PDB file of C-alpha atoms in Angstrom:
ATOM      1  CA  MET I   1    -147.554   1.426 -95.517  1.00 69.00           C
ATOM      2  CA  SER I   2    -149.174   3.369 -98.319  1.00 66.00           C
ATOM      3  CA  THR I   3    -152.190   1.997-100.125  1.00 62.00           C
ATOM      4  CA  SER I   4    -150.826   2.964-103.534  1.00 74.00           C
ATOM      5  CA  VAL I   5    -148.914  -0.303-103.952  1.00 83.00           C
ATOM      6  CA  GLU I   6    -150.815  -2.694-106.189  1.00 89.00           C
ATOM      7  CA  TYR I   7    -151.446  -6.165-104.837  1.00 94.00           C
ATOM      8  CA  ARG I   8    -152.347  -9.005-107.180  1.00 96.00           C
ATOM      9  CA  ALA I   9    -154.007 -12.311-106.445  1.00 97.00           C
ATOM     10  CA  TYR I  10    -152.169 -15.361-107.713  1.00 97.00           C
ATOM     11  CA  ALA I  11    -153.410 -18.925-108.117  1.00 97.00           C
ATOM     12  CA  VAL I  12    -150.912 -21.536-106.910  1.00 97.00           C
ATOM     13  CA  PHE I  13    -150.526 -24.729-108.957  1.00 97.00           C
ATOM     14  CA  ALA I  14    -148.539 -27.835-108.020  1.00 97.00           C
ATOM     15  CA  ARG I  15    -147.611 -31.231-109.378  1.00 97.00           C
ATOM     16  CA  SER I  16    -146.622 -33.991-106.943  1.00 96.00           C
ATOM     17  CA  GLN I  17    -144.643 -36.161-109.336  1.00 95.00           C
ATOM     18  CA  ARG I  18    -143.503 -36.217-112.923  1.00 95.00           C
ATOM     19  CA  GLY I  19    -146.390 -37.063-115.247  1.00 95.00           C
ATOM     20  CA  GLY I  20    -148.994 -36.389-112.567  1.00 96.00           C
ATOM     21  CA  PRO I  21    -151.794 -33.815-112.797  1.00 97.00           C
ATOM     22  CA  LEU I  22    -151.194 -30.129-112.173  1.00 97.00           C
ATOM     23  CA  TYR I  23    -153.666 -29.020-109.490  1.00 96.00           C
ATOM     24  CA  GLN I  24    -154.532 -25.632-108.143  1.00 96.00           C
ATOM     25  CA  ILE I  25    -153.728 -25.903-104.449  1.00 97.00           C
ATOM     26  CA  GLY I  26    -154.461 -22.377-103.271  1.00 96.00           C
ATOM     27  CA  PHE I  27    -154.025 -18.633-103.614  1.00 96.00           C
ATOM     28  CA  VAL I  28    -151.565 -16.020-102.472  1.00 96.00           C
ATOM     29  CA  GLU I  29    -151.677 -12.248-102.653  1.00 95.00           C
ATOM     30  CA  ALA I  30    -148.518 -10.166-103.151  1.00 96.00           C
ATOM     31  CA  PHE I  31    -147.201  -6.905-104.551  1.00 95.00           C
ATOM     32  CA  SER I  32    -144.677  -8.573-106.862  1.00 95.00           C
ATOM     33  CA  ASP I  33    -144.177 -11.806-108.779  1.00 96.00           C
ATOM     34  CA  ALA I  34    -141.011 -12.632-106.806  1.00 96.00           C
ATOM     35  CA  LEU I  35    -142.823 -12.207-103.485  1.00 96.00           C
ATOM     36  CA  ALA I  36    -145.757 -14.324-104.704  1.00 97.00           C
ATOM     37  CA  LYS I  37    -143.342 -17.142-105.556  1.00 96.00           C
ATOM     38  CA  THR I  38    -141.757 -16.909-102.107  1.00 95.00           C
ATOM     39  CA  TYR I  39    -145.137 -16.908-100.335  1.00 95.00           C
ATOM     40  CA  ALA I  40    -146.248 -19.936-102.330  1.00 95.00           C
ATOM     41  CA  ASN I  41    -143.050 -21.837-101.553  1.00 94.00           C
ATOM     42  CA  LEU I  42    -143.167 -21.040 -97.839  1.00 92.00           C
ATOM     43  CA  THR I  43    -146.925 -21.473 -97.366  1.00 92.00           C
ATOM     44  CA  TYR I  44    -147.556 -24.631 -99.388  1.00 94.00           C
ATOM     45  CA  ASP I  45    -144.701 -26.668 -98.009  1.00 90.00           C
ATOM     46  CA  GLU I  46    -146.749 -29.683 -96.996  1.00 91.00           C
ATOM     47  CA  GLU I  47    -145.239 -31.761 -99.782  1.00 92.00           C
ATOM     48  CA  ASN I  48    -141.982 -32.028-101.644  1.00 93.00           C
ATOM     49  CA  TRP I  49    -143.515 -30.857-104.944  1.00 96.00           C
ATOM     50  CA  PHE I  50    -142.110 -31.845-108.273  1.00 97.00           C
ATOM     51  CA  GLU I  51    -143.444 -28.578-109.721  1.00 97.00           C
ATOM     52  CA  LEU I  52    -144.865 -25.447-108.128  1.00 97.00           C
ATOM     53  CA  CYS I  53    -145.939 -22.282-109.924  1.00 97.00           C
ATOM     54  CA  VAL I  54    -148.004 -19.126-109.458  1.00 98.00           C
ATOM     55  CA  VAL I  55    -150.182 -17.381-112.047  1.00 97.00           C
ATOM     56  CA  PRO I  56    -151.721 -13.931-111.575  1.00 97.00           C
ATOM     57  CA  LEU I  57    -155.489 -14.388-111.654  1.00 95.00           C
ATOM     58  CA  ASP I  58    -155.868 -11.440-114.010  1.00 94.00           C
ATOM     59  CA  GLU I  59    -153.614 -13.252-116.500  1.00 95.00           C
ATOM     60  CA  LEU I  60    -155.869 -16.296-116.704  1.00 92.00           C
ATOM     61  CA  ARG I  61    -157.619 -16.467-120.057  1.00 93.00           C
ATOM     62  CA  TRP I  62    -160.797 -18.486-119.697  1.00 91.00           C
ATOM     63  CA  VAL I  63    -161.801 -20.850-122.463  1.00 95.00           C
ATOM     64  CA  ILE I  64    -164.794 -22.242-120.581  1.00 92.00           C
ATOM     65  CA  GLU I  65    -165.676 -20.106-117.564  1.00 89.00           C
ATOM     66  CA  PRO I  66    -167.842 -21.797-114.895  1.00 84.00           C
ATOM     67  CA  GLN I  67    -171.336 -20.382-114.352  1.00 87.00           C
ATOM     68  CA  GLY I  68    -172.544 -19.917-110.788  1.00 82.00           C
ATOM     69  CA  VAL I  69    -175.856 -21.314-109.475  1.00 79.00           C
ATOM     70  CA  SER I  70    -176.685 -18.479-107.045  1.00 70.00           C
ATOM     71  CA  ALA I  71    -178.216 -15.042-107.770  1.00 56.00           C
ATOM     72  CA  LYS I  72    -176.439 -12.788-110.222  1.00 55.00           C
ATOM     73  CA  GLY I  73    -173.319 -11.343-108.658  1.00 53.00           C
ATOM     74  CA  GLU I  74    -170.733  -8.789-109.776  1.00 52.00           C
ATOM     75  CA  SER I  75    -169.243 -11.092-112.402  1.00 55.00           C
ATOM     76  CA  GLY I  76    -172.658 -11.688-113.945  1.00 52.00           C
ATOM     77  CA  ARG I  77    -172.571 -15.362-113.197  1.00 50.00           C
ATOM     78  CA  GLY I  78    -175.863 -17.089-112.438  1.00 46.00           C
ATOM     79  CA  GLY I  79    -177.853 -14.431-114.252  1.00 46.00           C
ATOM     80  CA  ALA I  80    -179.383 -17.017-116.591  1.00 47.00           C
ATOM     81  CA  ILE I  81    -180.882 -18.961-113.656  1.00 45.00           C
ATOM     82  CA  VAL I  82    -182.404 -15.826-112.088  1.00 46.00           C
ATOM     83  CA  GLU I  83    -183.929 -14.792-115.399  1.00 47.00           C
ATOM     84  CA  GLN I  84    -185.432 -18.269-115.944  1.00 48.00           C
ATOM     85  CA  ARG I  85    -187.129 -18.207-112.509  1.00 48.00           C
ATOM     86  CA  ALA I  86    -188.455 -14.677-113.094  1.00 46.00           C
ATOM     87  CA  GLY I  87    -189.838 -15.788-116.480  1.00 48.00           C
ATOM     88  CA  SER I  88    -191.617 -18.891-115.074  1.00 47.00           C
ATOM     89  CA  ALA I  89    -193.184 -16.899-112.189  1.00 46.00           C
ATOM     90  CA  GLY I  90    -194.770 -14.268-114.496  1.00 43.00           C
TER      91      GLY I  90
ATOM     92  CA  MET R   1    -110.038 -28.763 -96.111  1.00 51.00           C
ATOM     93  CA  ALA R   2    -111.291 -25.318 -95.007  1.00 56.00           C
ATOM     94  CA  GLU R   3    -108.645 -23.786 -92.766  1.00 65.00           C
ATOM     95  CA  PRO R   4    -109.284 -23.712 -89.003  1.00 64.00           C
ATOM     96  CA  SER R   5    -108.885 -19.899 -89.234  1.00 76.00           C
ATOM     97  CA  TRP R   6    -112.322 -19.906 -90.848  1.00 87.00           C
ATOM     98  CA  SER R   7    -113.846 -21.387 -87.716  1.00 90.00           C
ATOM     99  CA  ASN R   8    -114.210 -18.001 -85.994  1.00 91.00           C
ATOM    100  CA  ALA R   9    -115.891 -16.519 -89.063  1.00 92.00           C
ATOM    101  CA  LEU R  10    -118.302 -19.441 -89.330  1.00 94.00           C
ATOM    102  CA  GLU R  11    -119.114 -19.259 -85.627  1.00 94.00           C
ATOM    103  CA  ALA R  12    -119.728 -15.500 -85.844  1.00 95.00           C
ATOM    104  CA  LEU R  13    -121.999 -16.049 -88.862  1.00 96.00           C
ATOM    105  CA  ALA R  14    -123.829 -18.749 -86.915  1.00 96.00           C
ATOM    106  CA  ASP R  15    -124.329 -16.313 -84.008  1.00 96.00           C
ATOM    107  CA  ASN R  16    -125.689 -13.648 -86.364  1.00 97.00           C
ATOM    108  CA  LYS R  17    -128.169 -16.112 -87.881  1.00 97.00           C
ATOM    109  CA  PHE R  18    -129.137 -17.424 -84.443  1.00 96.00           C
ATOM    110  CA  VAL R  19    -129.978 -13.937 -83.190  1.00 96.00           C
ATOM    111  CA  LEU R  20    -131.725 -13.036 -86.455  1.00 97.00           C
ATOM    112  CA  GLY R  21    -133.850 -16.169 -86.235  1.00 96.00           C
ATOM    113  CA  ASP R  22    -135.107 -15.124 -82.802  1.00 95.00           C
ATOM    114  CA  GLN R  23    -135.874 -11.624 -84.043  1.00 97.00           C
ATOM    115  CA  LEU R  24    -137.781 -12.994 -87.054  1.00 97.00           C
ATOM    116  CA  VAL R  25    -140.182 -14.601 -84.614  1.00 96.00           C
ATOM    117  CA  ASP R  26    -140.327 -11.763 -82.047  1.00 95.00           C
ATOM    118  CA  VAL R  27    -140.707  -8.914 -84.542  1.00 96.00           C
ATOM    119  CA  GLY R  28    -141.861 -10.848 -87.624  1.00 94.00           C
ATOM    120  CA  ILE R  29    -145.300 -11.502 -86.217  1.00 91.00           C
ATOM    121  CA  SER R  30    -145.941  -7.760 -86.388  1.00 90.00           C
ATOM    122  CA  ALA R  31    -145.501  -7.742 -90.169  1.00 94.00           C
ATOM    123  CA  PRO R  32    -147.817  -5.454 -92.190  1.00 93.00           C
ATOM    124  CA  GLU R  33    -149.639  -8.446 -93.659  1.00 91.00           C
ATOM    125  CA  LEU R  34    -150.424 -11.971 -92.553  1.00 91.00           C
ATOM    126  CA  ALA R  35    -148.581 -13.703 -95.421  1.00 92.00           C
ATOM    127  CA  SER R  36    -145.381 -11.858 -94.509  1.00 94.00           C
ATOM    128  CA  ALA R  37    -145.733 -12.738 -90.827  1.00 95.00           C
ATOM    129  CA  LEU R  38    -146.098 -16.420 -91.745  1.00 93.00           C
ATOM    130  CA  ALA R  39    -143.145 -16.150 -94.128  1.00 95.00           C
ATOM    131  CA  ALA R  40    -141.022 -14.523 -91.389  1.00 96.00           C
ATOM    132  CA  VAL R  41    -141.730 -17.361 -88.963  1.00 95.00           C
ATOM    133  CA  ALA R  42    -140.951 -19.952 -91.660  1.00 94.00           C
ATOM    134  CA  MET R  43    -137.674 -18.184 -92.440  1.00 96.00           C
ATOM    135  CA  ALA R  44    -136.834 -18.062 -88.731  1.00 97.00           C
ATOM    136  CA  GLN R  45    -136.744 -21.850 -88.852  1.00 95.00           C
ATOM    137  CA  GLY R  46    -134.446 -21.619 -91.839  1.00 96.00           C
ATOM    138  CA  GLU R  47    -132.087 -19.171 -90.125  1.00 97.00           C
ATOM    139  CA  LEU R  48    -131.896 -21.271 -86.964  1.00 96.00           C
ATOM    140  CA  GLY R  49    -131.213 -24.344 -89.083  1.00 95.00           C
ATOM    141  CA  HIS R  50    -128.369 -22.535 -90.857  1.00 97.00           C
ATOM    142  CA  ALA R  51    -126.971 -21.452 -87.485  1.00 96.00           C
ATOM    143  CA  ARG R  52    -126.989 -25.024 -86.207  1.00 95.00           C
ATOM    144  CA  HIS R  53    -125.257 -26.257 -89.354  1.00 95.00           C
ATOM    145  CA  LEU R  54    -122.605 -23.515 -89.130  1.00 95.00           C
ATOM    146  CA  TYR R  55    -121.948 -24.189 -85.429  1.00 94.00           C
ATOM    147  CA  HIS R  56    -121.340 -27.888 -86.170  1.00 93.00           C
ATOM    148  CA  TRP R  57    -119.029 -27.011 -89.056  1.00 92.00           C
ATOM    149  CA  SER R  58    -117.060 -24.531 -86.949  1.00 92.00           C
ATOM    150  CA  HIS R  59    -116.677 -27.072 -84.153  1.00 91.00           C
ATOM    151  CA  GLU R  60    -115.551 -29.678 -86.674  1.00 89.00           C
ATOM    152  CA  LEU R  61    -112.805 -27.311 -87.886  1.00 88.00           C
ATOM    153  CA  GLN R  62    -111.721 -26.730 -84.294  1.00 87.00           C
ATOM    154  CA  GLY R  63    -111.717 -30.461 -83.652  1.00 87.00           C
ATOM    155  CA  ILE R  64    -114.192 -30.167 -80.797  1.00 85.00           C
ATOM    156  CA  SER R  65    -117.651 -31.501 -80.132  1.00 83.00           C
ATOM    157  CA  LYS R  66    -120.019 -29.537 -77.950  1.00 79.00           C
ATOM    158  CA  GLU R  67    -123.731 -29.088 -77.474  1.00 79.00           C
ATOM    159  CA  ILE R  68    -125.179 -25.835 -78.746  1.00 78.00           C
ATOM    160  CA  ARG R  69    -127.260 -24.244 -76.015  1.00 78.00           C
ATOM    161  CA  ALA R  70    -126.921 -20.578 -76.897  1.00 80.00           C
ATOM    162  CA  GLU R  71    -125.020 -18.265 -79.194  1.00 84.00           C
ATOM    163  CA  SER R  72    -121.319 -17.858 -78.470  1.00 85.00           C
ATOM    164  CA  GLY R  73    -121.453 -14.064 -78.031  1.00 87.00           C
ATOM    165  CA  LYS R  74    -120.013 -13.014 -81.397  1.00 89.00           C
ATOM    166  CA  ALA R  75    -123.301 -11.727 -82.872  1.00 93.00           C
ATOM    167  CA  LEU R  76    -123.389  -8.115 -84.069  1.00 95.00           C
ATOM    168  CA  SER R  77    -125.162  -5.868 -81.570  1.00 93.00           C
ATOM    169  CA  VAL R  78    -127.246  -4.235 -84.334  1.00 94.00           C
ATOM    170  CA  LEU R  79    -128.973  -7.581 -84.883  1.00 94.00           C
ATOM    171  CA  ARG R  80    -130.085  -8.138 -81.298  1.00 94.00           C
ATOM    172  CA  HIS R  81    -133.002  -5.730 -81.313  1.00 94.00           C
ATOM    173  CA  HIS R  82    -135.262  -4.412 -84.067  1.00 95.00           C
ATOM    174  CA  GLU R  83    -137.811  -1.665 -83.557  1.00 94.00           C
ATOM    175  CA  ASN R  84    -139.962  -2.525 -86.544  1.00 95.00           C
ATOM    176  CA  TRP R  85    -140.502  -4.534 -89.705  1.00 96.00           C
ATOM    177  CA  ILE R  86    -138.336  -2.155 -91.760  1.00 96.00           C
ATOM    178  CA  GLU R  87    -135.239  -2.771 -89.604  1.00 97.00           C
ATOM    179  CA  LEU R  88    -135.923  -6.503 -89.572  1.00 98.00           C
ATOM    180  CA  MET R  89    -136.097  -6.765 -93.363  1.00 97.00           C
ATOM    181  CA  VAL R  90    -132.866  -4.769 -93.727  1.00 97.00           C
ATOM    182  CA  SER R  91    -131.133  -7.144 -91.296  1.00 98.00           C
ATOM    183  CA  LEU R  92    -132.516 -10.221 -93.017  1.00 98.00           C
ATOM    184  CA  LEU R  93    -131.175  -8.959 -96.321  1.00 98.00           C
ATOM    185  CA  ALA R  94    -127.814  -7.782 -94.997  1.00 97.00           C
ATOM    186  CA  VAL R  95    -127.033 -10.936 -92.997  1.00 98.00           C
ATOM    187  CA  ASN R  96    -127.868 -13.247 -95.875  1.00 98.00           C
ATOM    188  CA  VAL R  97    -125.980 -11.204 -98.468  1.00 97.00           C
ATOM    189  CA  ALA R  98    -122.953 -11.160 -96.142  1.00 97.00           C
ATOM    190  CA  ALA R  99    -123.327 -14.902 -95.564  1.00 97.00           C
ATOM    191  CA  ARG R 100    -123.437 -15.493 -99.305  1.00 96.00           C
ATOM    192  CA  VAL R 101    -120.290 -13.399 -99.872  1.00 95.00           C
ATOM    193  CA  LEU R 102    -118.458 -15.240 -97.101  1.00 94.00           C
ATOM    194  CA  LEU R 103    -119.536 -18.717 -98.203  1.00 94.00           C
ATOM    195  CA  GLU R 104    -118.744 -18.002-101.866  1.00 92.00           C
ATOM    196  CA  ARG R 105    -115.271 -16.917-100.773  1.00 90.00           C
ATOM    197  CA  LEU R 106    -114.904 -20.170 -98.863  1.00 89.00           C
ATOM    198  CA  ARG R 107    -116.095 -22.143-101.902  1.00 88.00           C
ATOM    199  CA  GLN R 108    -113.199 -20.668-103.869  1.00 84.00           C
ATOM    200  CA  LEU R 109    -111.064 -23.168-101.945  1.00 77.00           C
ATOM    201  CA  ASN R 110    -112.724 -25.577-104.379  1.00 70.00           C
ATOM    202  CA  GLU R 111    -113.022 -28.426-101.944  1.00 80.00           C
ATOM    203  CA  ALA R 112    -115.775 -30.978-102.352  1.00 83.00           C
ATOM    204  CA  MET R 113    -116.552 -30.921 -98.633  1.00 83.00           C
ATOM    205  CA  VAL R 114    -117.015 -27.142 -98.616  1.00 86.00           C
ATOM    206  CA  VAL R 115    -119.217 -27.250-101.706  1.00 86.00           C
ATOM    207  CA  SER R 116    -121.434 -29.974-100.253  1.00 88.00           C
ATOM    208  CA  LYS R 117    -121.759 -28.172 -96.892  1.00 89.00           C
ATOM    209  CA  THR R 118    -122.825 -24.916 -98.514  1.00 92.00           C
ATOM    210  CA  ALA R 119    -124.992 -25.954-101.485  1.00 93.00           C
ATOM    211  CA  LYS R 120    -128.393 -26.329 -99.750  1.00 94.00           C
ATOM    212  CA  MET R 121    -127.824 -23.323 -97.487  1.00 95.00           C
ATOM    213  CA  LEU R 122    -127.076 -21.049-100.451  1.00 96.00           C
ATOM    214  CA  VAL R 123    -130.318 -22.078-102.178  1.00 95.00           C
ATOM    215  CA  GLU R 124    -132.347 -21.322 -99.032  1.00 95.00           C
ATOM    216  CA  MET R 125    -130.522 -18.057 -98.457  1.00 97.00           C
ATOM    217  CA  ALA R 126    -131.377 -16.960-102.010  1.00 96.00           C
ATOM    218  CA  GLU R 127    -135.059 -17.156-101.087  1.00 96.00           C
ATOM    219  CA  HIS R 128    -134.500 -15.097 -97.917  1.00 97.00           C
ATOM    220  CA  ILE R 129    -132.603 -12.507 -99.978  1.00 97.00           C
ATOM    221  CA  THR R 130    -135.425 -12.356-102.541  1.00 96.00           C
ATOM    222  CA  PHE R 131    -138.068 -11.862 -99.845  1.00 97.00           C
ATOM    223  CA  ALA R 132    -136.157  -9.211 -97.919  1.00 97.00           C
ATOM    224  CA  GLY R 133    -135.007  -7.527-101.138  1.00 96.00           C
ATOM    225  CA  GLU R 134    -138.595  -7.101-102.371  1.00 96.00           C
ATOM    226  CA  TRP R 135    -139.573  -5.436 -99.101  1.00 96.00           C
ATOM    227  CA  CYS R 136    -136.472  -3.190 -99.130  1.00 96.00           C
ATOM    228  CA  ARG R 137    -137.250  -2.039-102.673  1.00 94.00           C
ATOM    229  CA  ARG R 138    -140.763  -1.247-101.542  1.00 94.00           C
ATOM    230  CA  PHE R 139    -139.519   0.761 -98.540  1.00 95.00           C
ATOM    231  CA  ARG R 140    -137.289   2.821-100.831  1.00 93.00           C
ATOM    232  CA  ALA R 141    -140.255   3.622-103.086  1.00 91.00           C
ATOM    233  CA  GLU R 142    -142.689   4.427-100.256  1.00 92.00           C
ATOM    234  CA  THR R 143    -143.833   7.875 -99.184  1.00 91.00           C
ATOM    235  CA  GLY R 144    -143.667   9.646 -95.841  1.00 93.00           C
ATOM    236  CA  ALA R 145    -141.194   8.612 -93.152  1.00 94.00           C
ATOM    237  CA  ILE R 146    -140.532   5.096 -94.448  1.00 95.00           C
ATOM    238  CA  PRO R 147    -137.710   5.820 -96.937  1.00 94.00           C
ATOM    239  CA  GLY R 148    -135.804   7.759 -94.258  1.00 95.00           C
ATOM    240  CA  LEU R 149    -136.208   4.978 -91.697  1.00 95.00           C
ATOM    241  CA  PHE R 150    -135.141   2.448 -94.315  1.00 96.00           C
ATOM    242  CA  GLN R 151    -132.039   4.413 -95.326  1.00 95.00           C
ATOM    243  CA  ALA R 152    -131.000   4.872 -91.695  1.00 95.00           C
ATOM    244  CA  ALA R 153    -131.379   1.149 -90.979  1.00 96.00           C
ATOM    245  CA  LEU R 154    -129.558   0.248 -94.201  1.00 96.00           C
ATOM    246  CA  SER R 155    -126.569   2.458 -93.343  1.00 95.00           C
ATOM    247  CA  ARG R 156    -126.427   1.208 -89.751  1.00 95.00           C
ATOM    248  CA  GLN R 157    -126.578  -2.507 -90.590  1.00 95.00           C
ATOM    249  CA  SER R 158    -124.252  -2.150 -93.597  1.00 95.00           C
ATOM    250  CA  ASP R 159    -121.638  -0.306 -91.506  1.00 95.00           C
ATOM    251  CA  ALA R 160    -121.664  -3.048 -88.882  1.00 96.00           C
ATOM    252  CA  ILE R 161    -121.494  -5.869 -91.406  1.00 96.00           C
ATOM    253  CA  CYS R 162    -118.729  -4.236 -93.451  1.00 94.00           C
ATOM    254  CA  ALA R 163    -116.661  -3.787 -90.290  1.00 94.00           C
ATOM    255  CA  TRP R 164    -117.192  -7.459 -89.451  1.00 94.00           C
ATOM    256  CA  LEU R 165    -116.256  -8.626 -92.965  1.00 93.00           C
ATOM    257  CA  ARG R 166    -113.088  -6.506 -92.906  1.00 92.00           C
ATOM    258  CA  ALA R 167    -112.127  -8.140 -89.620  1.00 91.00           C
ATOM    259  CA  VAL R 168    -112.740 -11.590 -91.127  1.00 91.00           C
ATOM    260  CA  ASP R 169    -110.645 -10.722 -94.183  1.00 88.00           C
ATOM    261  CA  ALA R 170    -107.828  -9.488 -91.917  1.00 87.00           C
ATOM    262  CA  GLU R 171    -107.968 -12.674 -89.843  1.00 84.00           C
ATOM    263  CA  ILE R 172    -107.973 -15.153 -92.695  1.00 81.00           C
ATOM    264  CA  GLY R 173    -105.494 -13.141 -94.778  1.00 71.00           C
ATOM    265  CA  GLY R 174    -104.719 -13.977 -98.393  1.00 60.00           C
ATOM    266  CA  GLY R 175    -106.179 -10.862-100.025  1.00 56.00           C
ATOM    267  CA  SER R 176    -107.075  -7.176 -99.835  1.00 54.00           C
ATOM    268  CA  ASP R 177    -108.806  -6.384 -96.559  1.00 51.00           C
ATOM    269  CA  MET R 178    -111.626  -4.689 -98.473  1.00 55.00           C
ATOM    270  CA  ASP R 179    -112.482  -7.711-100.633  1.00 88.00           C
ATOM    271  CA  MET R 180    -115.526  -9.123 -98.861  1.00 91.00           C
ATOM    272  CA  ALA R 181    -116.789  -5.767 -97.596  1.00 92.00           C
ATOM    273  CA  ASN R 182    -116.735  -4.348-101.127  1.00 91.00           C
ATOM    274  CA  ALA R 183    -118.383  -7.466-102.511  1.00 93.00           C
ATOM    275  CA  PHE R 184    -121.085  -7.126 -99.842  1.00 95.00           C
ATOM    276  CA  VAL R 185    -121.795  -3.481-100.722  1.00 94.00           C
ATOM    277  CA  ARG R 186    -121.923  -4.295-104.444  1.00 93.00           C
ATOM    278  CA  GLU R 187    -124.397  -7.128-103.895  1.00 94.00           C
ATOM    279  CA  MET R 188    -126.574  -5.060-101.568  1.00 94.00           C
ATOM    280  CA  GLU R 189    -126.721  -2.264-104.146  1.00 92.00           C
ATOM    281  CA  MET R 190    -127.710  -4.743-106.858  1.00 92.00           C
ATOM    282  CA  VAL R 191    -130.603  -5.921-104.696  1.00 92.00           C
ATOM    283  CA  CYS R 192    -131.882  -2.717-103.103  1.00 88.00           C
ATOM    284  CA  GLY R 193    -130.147   0.329-104.543  1.00 84.00           C
ATOM    285  CA  PRO R 194    -127.476   2.737-103.197  1.00 85.00           C
ATOM    286  CA  VAL R 195    -125.865   1.911 -99.856  1.00 82.00           C
ATOM    287  CA  THR R 196    -123.931   4.505 -97.839  1.00 78.00           C
ATOM    288  CA  VAL R 197    -121.163   2.944 -95.786  1.00 76.00           C
ATOM    289  CA  ARG R 198    -118.568   4.673 -93.613  1.00 71.00           C
ATOM    290  CA  HIS R 199    -115.093   3.624 -94.715  1.00 64.00           C
ATOM    291  CA  PRO R 200    -112.276   3.182 -92.202  1.00 55.00           C
ATOM    292  CA  ALA R 201    -109.863   6.123 -92.005  1.00 46.00           C
TER     293      ALA R 201
END
């Protein structure tokens, strides 16, 4: 298969019963929305979900984005901690 | 009540799904990506479940009761062996589209028993059609040898299935002998683009 097809990562969310919380239960990767939905339905079949949905990760719009605790990575998370330690050592 | 003349068609459909289910396991594990391989194995269970359901229904129409140990020999030969993932996805799509056409025709009898026997299967088949259809659209848009291999498999499987549907139409009577074959080609084209089928002389 060619590498020109674009794959997207999707977060999978599910609700067990009406009124219950909507949890993220996993991830799938697919080259189309329809395929992502099929993968989610076939992979996460451990329960008879009341609701199941997929959201492309690049469509998530963070309101509060979690900060990491390890050294600064590609996303820039954890940079504040590394800077604090460098400041206290000097 | 669905006519006993439908029993052969249902048994043949069951055989096709039985053989396809086996192939989804044998060839499906060689899918280009892990998620697809897992999906193929999950759908194999679905296909074998449909086959079992259709065998029981066919036997009910014939007024017999027998254990299902193997397929009855009516499966299309093009479904018995697949060289690669491309051929497998074409077969998965074609068999389920044909099954949908046939079952929708049966539902036109408007009997509660037929509707209840087909409702769950049609929902599951829609998912198989979506999965296979996405892959077939991708094959068509690929570069290199893949589109040619896809087109060849599509013509081969479509020819075989159209011939089978014409035979079913001729056996059950009650309409033009091109009804279900034409409906099959139209649905396939809606899912994955142009289909070239040889028409009978």
